mmCIF file of C-alpha atoms and ligand atoms in Angstrom:
data_model
loop_
_atom_site.group_PDB
_atom_site.id
_atom_site.type_symbol
_atom_site.label_atom_id
_atom_site.label_comp_id
_atom_site.label_asym_id
_atom_site.label_seq_id
_atom_site.Cartn_x
_atom_site.Cartn_y
_atom_site.Cartn_z
ATOM 1 C CA MET A 1 0.000 0.000 0.000
ATOM 2 C CA VAL A 2 2.681 2.450 1.042
ATOM 3 C CA THR A 3 4.933 1.272 -1.794
ATOM 4 C CA ASN A 4 2.375 2.162 -4.418
ATOM 5 C CA LEU A 5 2.304 5.678 -3.053
ATOM 6 C CA MET A 6 6.084 5.874 -3.094
ATOM 7 C CA THR A 7 6.231 4.507 -6.633
ATOM 8 C CA GLN A 8 3.682 7.038 -7.876
ATOM 9 C CA ARG A 9 5.585 9.883 -6.239
ATOM 10 C CA TRP A 10 8.870 8.665 -7.622
ATOM 11 C CA ALA A 11 7.365 8.403 -11.112
ATOM 12 C CA LEU A 12 5.984 11.941 -10.888
ATOM 13 C CA LEU A 13 9.325 13.246 -9.667
ATOM 14 C CA THR A 14 11.150 11.544 -12.510
ATOM 15 C CA PHE A 15 8.631 12.951 -15.012
ATOM 16 C CA ILE A 16 9.099 16.498 -13.739
ATOM 17 C CA LEU A 17 12.865 16.128 -13.740
ATOM 18 C CA ARG A 18 12.723 15.002 -17.354
ATOM 19 C CA SER A 19 10.415 17.856 -18.375
ATOM 20 C CA SER A 20 12.669 20.330 -16.537
ATOM 21 C CA LEU A 21 15.520 19.328 -18.803
ATOM 22 C CA PHE A 22 13.338 19.270 -21.886
ATOM 23 C CA PHE A 23 11.226 22.385 -21.579
ATOM 24 C CA PRO A 24 13.777 25.239 -21.985
ATOM 25 C CA SER A 25 15.066 23.850 -25.272
ATOM 26 C CA PHE A 26 11.503 23.288 -26.458
ATOM 27 C CA SER A 27 10.417 26.837 -25.646
ATOM 28 C CA SER A 28 13.398 28.475 -27.333
ATOM 29 C CA SER A 29 13.255 26.307 -30.446
ATOM 30 C CA THR A 30 9.605 27.150 -31.108
ATOM 31 C CA GLU A 31 9.722 30.828 -30.255
ATOM 32 C CA PRO A 32 7.595 32.868 -32.638
ATOM 33 C CA ALA A 33 9.636 35.155 -34.887
ATOM 34 C CA ILE A 34 7.740 38.271 -33.845
ATOM 35 C CA LEU A 35 8.771 38.024 -30.154
ATOM 36 C CA ASN A 36 11.836 40.002 -29.365
ATOM 37 C CA SER A 37 14.686 38.385 -27.432
ATOM 38 C CA THR A 38 13.888 40.128 -24.080
ATOM 39 C CA VAL A 39 10.362 38.709 -24.016
ATOM 40 C CA VAL A 40 11.671 35.240 -24.875
ATOM 41 C CA LEU A 41 14.300 35.477 -22.158
ATOM 42 C CA LEU A 42 11.761 36.611 -19.537
ATOM 43 C CA PHE A 43 9.351 33.877 -20.581
ATOM 44 C CA THR A 44 12.021 31.168 -20.408
ATOM 45 C CA MET A 45 13.233 32.417 -17.012
ATOM 46 C CA THR A 46 9.695 32.427 -15.577
ATOM 47 C CA ILE A 47 9.018 28.893 -16.812
ATOM 48 C CA THR A 48 12.357 27.644 -15.449
ATOM 49 C CA LEU A 49 11.625 29.267 -12.080
ATOM 50 C CA LEU A 50 8.197 27.636 -11.977
ATOM 51 C CA GLN A 51 9.727 24.263 -12.797
ATOM 52 C CA LEU A 52 12.269 24.684 -10.005
ATOM 53 C CA VAL A 53 9.522 25.477 -7.480
ATOM 54 C CA ILE A 54 7.506 22.393 -8.567
ATOM 55 C CA LEU A 55 10.663 20.288 -8.393
ATOM 56 C CA LEU A 56 11.417 21.496 -4.860
ATOM 57 C CA VAL A 57 7.867 20.734 -3.714
ATOM 58 C CA CYS A 58 8.092 17.240 -5.214
ATOM 59 C CA VAL A 59 11.473 16.474 -3.651
ATOM 60 C CA THR A 60 10.166 17.501 -0.210
ATOM 61 C CA TRP A 61 6.973 15.544 -0.815
ATOM 62 C CA SER A 62 8.894 12.438 -1.820
ATOM 63 C CA SER A 63 11.308 12.526 1.138
ATOM 64 C CA THR A 64 8.566 12.993 3.754
ATOM 65 C CA ALA A 65 6.342 10.164 2.462
ATOM 66 C CA THR A 66 5.841 7.310 4.891
ATOM 67 C CA LYS A 67 8.406 4.650 4.137
ATOM 68 C CA LEU A 68 8.231 0.906 4.387
ATOM 69 C CA PHE A 69 10.059 -0.292 7.481
ATOM 70 C CA ILE A 70 12.671 -2.981 8.042
ATOM 71 C CA GLY A 71 14.045 -3.563 11.518
ATOM 72 C CA ALA A 72 17.045 -5.868 11.920
ATOM 73 C CA ASN A 73 17.151 -7.317 15.422
ATOM 74 C CA TRP A 74 20.633 -8.565 16.305
ATOM 75 C CA LYS A 75 19.450 -10.018 19.634
ATOM 76 C CA CYS A 76 22.648 -11.378 21.280
ATOM 77 C CA SER A 77 24.145 -12.744 18.061
ATOM 78 C CA ILE A 78 27.166 -10.424 17.992
ATOM 79 C CA GLU A 79 29.367 -10.364 21.061
ATOM 80 C CA SER A 80 32.612 -8.579 20.206
ATOM 81 C CA VAL A 81 33.494 -5.124 18.906
ATOM 82 C CA GLU A 82 35.456 -6.699 16.047
ATOM 83 C CA ASP A 83 32.356 -8.562 14.878
ATOM 84 C CA VAL A 84 30.248 -5.424 15.315
ATOM 85 C CA ASP A 85 32.666 -3.471 13.106
ATOM 86 C CA ARG A 86 32.652 -6.195 10.448
ATOM 87 C CA GLN A 87 28.863 -6.273 10.480
ATOM 88 C CA VAL A 88 28.585 -2.487 10.161
ATOM 89 C CA GLU A 89 31.078 -2.458 7.310
ATOM 90 C CA GLY A 90 29.016 -5.062 5.461
ATOM 91 C CA LEU A 91 25.824 -3.092 6.061
ATOM 92 C CA ASN A 92 27.398 0.141 4.799
ATOM 93 C CA GLU A 93 28.595 -1.556 1.604
ATOM 94 C CA MET A 94 25.184 -3.129 1.132
ATOM 95 C CA TRP A 95 23.381 0.208 1.613
ATOM 96 C CA SER A 96 25.695 2.019 -0.809
ATOM 97 C CA SER A 97 24.999 -0.590 -3.481
ATOM 98 C CA LEU A 98 21.227 0.058 -3.460
ATOM 99 C CA ASP A 99 19.500 2.268 -6.034
ATOM 100 C CA GLN A 100 18.305 5.668 -4.873
ATOM 101 C CA ALA A 101 14.668 4.626 -5.403
ATOM 102 C CA GLU A 102 15.202 1.576 -3.165
ATOM 103 C CA LYS A 103 16.800 3.691 -0.448
ATOM 104 C CA ASP A 104 13.982 6.227 -0.659
ATOM 105 C CA ALA A 105 11.321 3.539 -0.281
ATOM 106 C CA ILE A 106 12.743 1.933 2.878
ATOM 107 C CA GLU A 107 13.540 2.973 6.413
ATOM 108 C CA LEU A 108 16.135 0.509 7.664
ATOM 109 C CA CYS A 109 16.711 0.307 11.407
ATOM 110 C CA ILE A 110 19.501 -1.760 12.971
ATOM 111 C CA ASN A 111 18.910 -2.913 16.549
ATOM 112 C CA PRO A 112 22.189 -3.884 18.263
ATOM 113 C CA PRO A 113 22.535 -4.669 21.987
ATOM 114 C CA PHE A 114 22.768 -1.650 24.347
ATOM 115 C CA VAL A 115 26.541 -1.776 24.726
ATOM 116 C CA TYR A 116 27.134 -1.378 20.994
ATOM 117 C CA LEU A 117 24.554 1.349 20.252
ATOM 118 C CA ASP A 118 27.054 4.191 20.414
ATOM 119 C CA ARG A 119 29.678 2.365 18.337
ATOM 120 C CA VAL A 120 27.161 1.287 15.691
ATOM 121 C CA ARG A 121 25.679 4.788 15.419
ATOM 122 C CA ALA A 122 29.129 6.296 14.986
ATOM 123 C CA LYS A 123 30.158 3.901 12.199
ATOM 124 C CA LEU A 124 26.913 3.093 10.409
ATOM 125 C CA HIS A 125 25.814 4.937 7.240
ATOM 126 C CA LYS A 126 23.862 8.004 8.367
ATOM 127 C CA GLU A 127 20.838 7.069 6.262
ATOM 128 C CA ILE A 128 20.351 3.888 8.281
ATOM 129 C CA SER A 129 18.604 4.297 11.636
ATOM 130 C CA VAL A 130 19.717 2.714 14.879
ATOM 131 C CA GLY A 131 17.362 1.379 17.529
ATOM 132 C CA SER A 132 17.754 -0.175 20.932
ATOM 133 C CA GLN A 133 16.411 -3.693 21.576
ATOM 134 C CA ASN A 134 14.869 -2.565 24.840
ATOM 135 C CA ALA A 135 14.899 0.180 27.480
ATOM 136 C CA LEU A 136 14.068 0.673 31.133
ATOM 137 C CA ASP A 137 14.767 -2.851 32.333
ATOM 138 C CA ALA A 138 13.681 -1.928 35.815
ATOM 139 C CA ARG A 139 10.057 -1.453 36.803
ATOM 140 C CA GLY A 140 9.193 1.353 34.446
ATOM 141 C CA HIS A 141 10.501 4.864 34.691
ATOM 142 C CA SER A 142 11.474 6.041 38.103
ATOM 143 C CA PRO A 143 11.564 9.841 38.431
ATOM 144 C CA ASP A 144 14.206 9.657 41.139
ATOM 145 C CA ARG A 145 16.326 7.459 38.855
ATOM 146 C CA ARG A 146 17.068 4.858 41.506
ATOM 147 C CA ASN A 147 17.184 2.090 38.937
ATOM 148 C CA THR A 148 20.641 0.591 39.059
ATOM 149 C CA GLY A 149 21.519 -1.075 35.796
ATOM 150 C CA ALA A 150 18.657 0.464 33.813
ATOM 151 C CA THR A 151 19.010 2.275 30.514
ATOM 152 C CA THR A 152 16.690 5.252 30.092
ATOM 153 C CA MET A 153 15.153 6.613 26.899
ATOM 154 C CA ALA A 154 17.236 9.773 27.274
ATOM 155 C CA MET A 155 20.431 7.677 27.302
ATOM 156 C CA ILE A 156 19.342 5.863 24.162
ATOM 157 C CA ARG A 157 18.556 9.097 22.376
ATOM 158 C CA SER A 158 21.759 10.740 23.576
ATOM 159 C CA VAL A 159 23.840 8.268 21.558
ATOM 160 C CA GLY A 160 21.859 9.024 18.404
ATOM 161 C CA SER A 161 19.417 6.121 18.423
ATOM 162 C CA GLU A 162 16.052 6.929 16.924
ATOM 163 C CA TRP A 163 14.068 3.782 17.706
ATOM 164 C CA VAL A 164 13.421 1.334 20.483
ATOM 165 C CA LEU A 165 12.107 -2.203 20.063
ATOM 166 C CA LEU A 166 9.565 -3.087 22.758
ATOM 167 C CA GLY A 167 7.437 -6.113 23.570
ATOM 168 C CA HIS A 168 9.553 -8.718 21.786
ATOM 169 C CA SER A 169 8.514 -12.282 22.641
ATOM 170 C CA ASP A 170 11.974 -12.942 24.138
ATOM 171 C CA ARG A 171 11.216 -10.315 26.752
ATOM 172 C CA ARG A 172 7.542 -11.158 27.213
ATOM 173 C CA ASN A 173 8.010 -14.907 27.479
ATOM 174 C CA ASN A 174 11.545 -15.402 28.821
ATOM 175 C CA LEU A 175 11.639 -12.413 31.141
ATOM 176 C CA GLY A 176 7.995 -12.022 32.074
ATOM 177 C CA GLU A 177 7.392 -8.528 30.727
ATOM 178 C CA LYS A 178 3.732 -7.593 30.928
ATOM 179 C CA ASP A 179 1.593 -5.350 28.719
ATOM 180 C CA LYS A 180 1.438 -2.644 31.394
ATOM 181 C CA LEU A 181 5.216 -2.351 31.690
ATOM 182 C CA ILE A 182 5.568 -2.358 27.907
ATOM 183 C CA ALA A 183 2.978 0.435 27.721
ATOM 184 C CA THR A 184 4.951 2.506 30.252
ATOM 185 C CA LYS A 185 8.048 2.101 28.101
ATOM 186 C CA ILE A 186 6.144 3.040 24.940
ATOM 187 C CA ARG A 187 4.975 6.284 26.493
ATOM 188 C CA ALA A 188 8.449 7.100 27.811
ATOM 189 C CA ALA A 189 10.024 6.423 24.398
ATOM 190 C CA LEU A 190 7.523 8.538 22.473
ATOM 191 C CA ASP A 191 7.817 11.366 25.009
ATOM 192 C CA GLU A 192 11.581 11.272 24.458
ATOM 193 C CA GLY A 193 11.088 11.588 20.684
ATOM 194 C CA LEU A 194 12.029 7.986 19.882
ATOM 195 C CA GLY A 195 10.090 5.780 17.477
ATOM 196 C CA VAL A 196 8.707 2.506 18.834
ATOM 197 C CA THR A 197 8.737 -0.882 17.147
ATOM 198 C CA LEU A 198 6.081 -2.691 19.148
ATOM 199 C CA THR A 199 6.132 -6.464 18.850
ATOM 200 C CA ILE A 200 2.966 -8.384 19.664
ATOM 201 C CA GLY A 201 2.321 -12.079 19.166
ATOM 202 C CA GLU A 202 0.455 -15.145 20.291
ATOM 203 C CA LEU A 203 1.929 -18.420 21.550
ATOM 204 C CA LYS A 204 1.266 -21.743 19.857
ATOM 205 C CA TRP A 205 -1.295 -22.866 22.441
ATOM 206 C CA GLN A 206 -3.163 -19.576 22.157
ATOM 207 C CA ARG A 207 -3.432 -20.050 18.390
ATOM 208 C CA ASN A 208 -4.503 -23.690 18.788
ATOM 209 C CA MET A 209 -7.231 -22.625 21.204
ATOM 210 C CA GLY A 210 -8.507 -20.039 18.711
ATOM 211 C CA LEU A 211 -7.271 -17.189 20.926
ATOM 212 C CA ALA A 212 -4.802 -15.565 18.528
ATOM 213 C CA LEU A 213 -6.725 -12.416 17.654
ATOM 214 C CA ARG A 214 -8.031 -11.969 21.175
ATOM 215 C CA THR A 215 -4.460 -12.156 22.539
ATOM 216 C CA LEU A 216 -3.172 -9.716 19.944
ATOM 217 C CA ARG A 217 -5.997 -7.223 20.485
ATOM 218 C CA LYS A 218 -5.350 -7.278 24.233
ATOM 219 C CA GLN A 219 -1.615 -6.644 23.778
ATOM 220 C CA LEU A 220 -2.219 -3.922 21.187
ATOM 221 C CA GLY A 221 -5.063 -2.339 23.156
ATOM 222 C CA VAL A 222 -2.945 -1.772 26.274
ATOM 223 C CA ALA A 223 -0.101 -0.419 24.125
ATOM 224 C CA ALA A 224 -2.401 1.854 22.091
ATOM 225 C CA ALA A 225 -3.673 3.545 25.241
ATOM 226 C CA ALA A 226 -0.095 4.724 25.869
ATOM 227 C CA VAL A 227 0.339 6.369 22.459
ATOM 228 C CA PRO A 228 -0.436 10.105 22.532
ATOM 229 C CA GLU A 229 -2.560 11.596 19.755
ATOM 230 C CA GLY A 230 -0.560 12.428 16.655
ATOM 231 C CA LYS A 231 2.270 10.042 17.525
ATOM 232 C CA TRP A 232 1.188 7.037 15.465
ATOM 233 C CA GLU A 233 3.588 7.756 12.631
ATOM 234 C CA SER A 234 6.341 6.980 15.172
ATOM 235 C CA VAL A 235 4.880 3.548 15.882
ATOM 236 C CA VAL A 236 5.606 0.365 13.941
ATOM 237 C CA VAL A 237 3.576 -2.669 15.004
ATOM 238 C CA ALA A 238 5.305 -5.984 14.307
ATOM 239 C CA TYR A 239 3.042 -9.020 14.280
ATOM 240 C CA GLU A 240 5.204 -11.819 15.614
ATOM 241 C CA PRO A 241 3.506 -15.214 15.789
ATOM 242 C CA VAL A 242 5.823 -16.628 18.451
ATOM 243 C CA TRP A 243 5.603 -20.137 17.012
ATOM 244 C CA ALA A 244 7.031 -18.785 13.711
ATOM 245 C CA VAL A 245 10.225 -17.287 15.158
ATOM 246 C CA GLY A 246 13.716 -18.775 15.198
ATOM 247 C CA GLU A 247 15.578 -21.850 13.974
ATOM 248 C CA GLY A 248 13.349 -24.689 12.810
ATOM 249 C CA ALA A 249 10.117 -22.680 13.100
ATOM 250 C CA THR A 250 7.484 -22.722 10.378
ATOM 251 C CA PRO A 251 6.760 -19.218 9.110
ATOM 252 C CA CYS A 252 3.182 -17.973 9.268
ATOM 253 C CA SER A 253 1.439 -18.290 5.903
ATOM 254 C CA PRO A 254 1.171 -15.012 3.973
ATOM 255 C CA GLU A 255 -2.649 -15.346 3.940
ATOM 256 C CA GLU A 256 -2.703 -15.543 7.721
ATOM 257 C CA ALA A 257 -0.239 -12.668 8.102
ATOM 258 C CA GLN A 258 -2.519 -10.531 5.911
ATOM 259 C CA ARG A 259 -5.646 -11.586 7.826
ATOM 260 C CA VAL A 260 -4.017 -10.709 11.162
ATOM 261 C CA ASN A 261 -2.455 -7.421 10.048
ATOM 262 C CA ALA A 262 -5.723 -6.278 8.457
ATOM 263 C CA ALA A 263 -7.502 -7.101 11.733
ATOM 264 C CA LEU A 264 -4.892 -5.159 13.722
ATOM 265 C CA ARG A 265 -5.196 -2.122 11.453
ATOM 266 C CA LYS A 266 -8.992 -2.275 11.783
ATOM 267 C CA PHE A 267 -8.625 -2.521 15.556
ATOM 268 C CA ILE A 268 -6.610 0.718 15.618
ATOM 269 C CA HIS A 269 -9.035 2.294 13.143
ATOM 270 C CA ASP A 270 -12.013 1.508 15.377
ATOM 271 C CA LYS A 271 -10.366 2.151 18.773
ATOM 272 C CA VAL A 272 -8.183 5.150 17.958
ATOM 273 C CA GLY A 273 -9.253 6.512 14.586
ATOM 274 C CA PRO A 274 -8.618 6.416 10.841
ATOM 275 C CA GLU A 275 -5.627 8.762 10.986
ATOM 276 C CA ALA A 276 -3.829 6.528 13.496
ATOM 277 C CA ALA A 277 -4.587 3.404 11.436
ATOM 278 C CA LYS A 278 -3.119 5.103 8.375
ATOM 279 C CA ALA A 279 -0.054 6.545 10.077
ATOM 280 C CA CYS A 280 0.942 3.369 11.928
ATOM 281 C CA ARG A 281 2.993 0.836 9.981
ATOM 282 C CA PHE A 282 2.034 -2.811 10.387
ATOM 283 C CA THR A 283 4.863 -5.247 9.741
ATOM 284 C CA TYR A 284 5.416 -8.984 9.956
ATOM 285 C CA THR A 285 8.180 -10.824 11.797
ATOM 286 C CA GLY A 286 8.997 -14.522 12.072
ATOM 287 C CA SER A 287 11.449 -16.388 9.841
ATOM 288 C CA VAL A 288 11.374 -13.799 7.056
ATOM 289 C CA ASN A 289 14.165 -14.466 4.576
ATOM 290 C CA GLU A 290 15.302 -13.623 1.054
ATOM 291 C CA ILE A 291 13.164 -16.435 -0.381
ATOM 292 C CA ASN A 292 9.796 -15.893 1.294
ATOM 293 C CA ALA A 293 9.930 -12.063 1.569
ATOM 294 C CA ALA A 294 8.169 -11.512 -1.780
ATOM 295 C CA ALA A 295 5.025 -13.316 -0.662
ATOM 296 C CA TYR A 296 4.676 -11.070 2.422
ATOM 297 C CA ALA A 297 5.813 -7.887 0.684
ATOM 298 C CA ALA A 298 2.919 -8.171 -1.780
ATOM 299 C CA LEU A 299 0.318 -8.099 1.014
ATOM 300 C CA ALA A 300 -1.860 -5.010 1.352
ATOM 301 C CA ASP A 301 -1.404 -4.714 5.125
ATOM 302 C CA VAL A 302 2.264 -5.618 5.440
ATOM 303 C CA ASP A 303 4.294 -2.387 5.478
ATOM 304 C CA GLY A 304 7.606 -4.072 6.174
ATOM 305 C CA PHE A 305 9.431 -6.589 8.366
ATOM 306 C CA VAL A 306 11.427 -7.151 11.480
ATOM 307 C CA VAL A 307 14.109 -9.707 10.712
ATOM 308 C CA GLY A 308 16.302 -11.723 13.040
ATOM 309 C CA ARG A 309 18.627 -14.236 11.394
ATOM 310 C CA ALA A 310 18.312 -12.940 7.823
ATOM 311 C CA GLY A 311 19.195 -9.429 9.005
ATOM 312 C CA LEU A 312 22.640 -10.617 10.084
ATOM 313 C CA ASP A 313 23.605 -11.385 6.490
ATOM 314 C CA PRO A 314 23.924 -8.188 4.407
ATOM 315 C CA VAL A 315 23.378 -10.152 1.164
ATOM 316 C CA LYS A 316 20.068 -11.555 2.412
ATOM 317 C CA LEU A 317 19.087 -8.218 3.911
ATOM 318 C CA LYS A 318 19.751 -6.473 0.609
ATOM 319 C CA SER A 319 17.547 -8.957 -1.196
ATOM 320 C CA ILE A 320 14.736 -8.407 1.336
ATOM 321 C CA ILE A 321 15.054 -4.618 0.981
ATOM 322 C CA GLN A 322 14.926 -4.833 -2.815
ATOM 323 C CA THR A 323 11.946 -7.176 -2.727
ATOM 324 C CA LEU A 324 10.036 -4.866 -0.418
ATOM 325 C CA ALA A 325 10.980 -1.706 -2.312
ATOM 326 C CA SER A 326 9.768 -3.151 -5.608
ATOM 327 C CA SER A 327 6.539 -4.680 -4.314
HETATM 328 P P1 LIG B 1 13.802 -14.578 12.941
HETATM 329 O O1 LIG B 1 13.545 -13.629 14.225
HETATM 330 O O2 LIG B 1 13.658 -13.704 11.728
HETATM 331 O O3 LIG B 1 15.189 -15.105 13.119
HETATM 332 O O4 LIG B 1 12.766 -15.650 12.975
HETATM 333 C C1 LIG B 1 12.459 -12.759 14.206
HETATM 334 C C2 LIG B 1 12.168 -12.146 15.549
HETATM 335 O O5 LIG B 1 12.865 -12.397 16.524
HETATM 336 O O6 LIG B 1 11.198 -11.385 15.664
#
């Protein structure tokens, strides 16, 4: 859905660029003989000025359009600064090898562990965003800051990170994070000016019991209540069927991913409003790779991905980006 918009804008921009080059020569070659040279010059200058203004409007329009989103979650896969540097180098080369239209269509966000955020931000291509994998490990935000070992939103932003990933199943299911705590973090992140990638997902037994949508609506409902009005463009919802994540898991079928994401968008539409449903990006996560990405990218309500394993390989990541950008 978003891609079509981007493609149309890109096509219009290209058209205007072409006509900008073409028009001055056209106007001077067909000038009527009776016009004197001053009139022709003034006419040509006015047309060129008009073209420049239209061009400027289109460039701004194109760069502010909502982009498709890809988050790459490193989890704990990289554990030394040497490996971090190698990974960043590979990502920079990959990004530089993309076409401009592909870069313009995608917002790529790399999510390293806390300790590498600063290093990654300093070395990564400036057009790629950096996000934390979590924040505020302690019990929510404490105004007196007596949270030894916690990392606040302000700290994350101070090292140039723009996003924070919240609600991942690793944290919900291995560490017992609850919707209420996740909602507190969402509010704190948005108040700090960070974007939020909110992961929600049902467990296998919940799906088998027919509770998938009910579980997802509950998780999303608590989170949505924490999002201030007008902040939905800073929120990316990642549908993560927990049974579809990680080594050996079976990915969710594209039909089911579409059914769920459409239901989630409708939920936000009905509970919050049409503007929020339009501004929020709904993505899919769970065993996305360079082979199956095309089937998800074509779906009307999939505005991107969060990738785990495939995001660690710049060649696979490039293929996923290109697939999404051309869908
Ligand atoms: P995966 O991880 O792509 O390796 O399945 C996805 C996730 O953790 O959300």
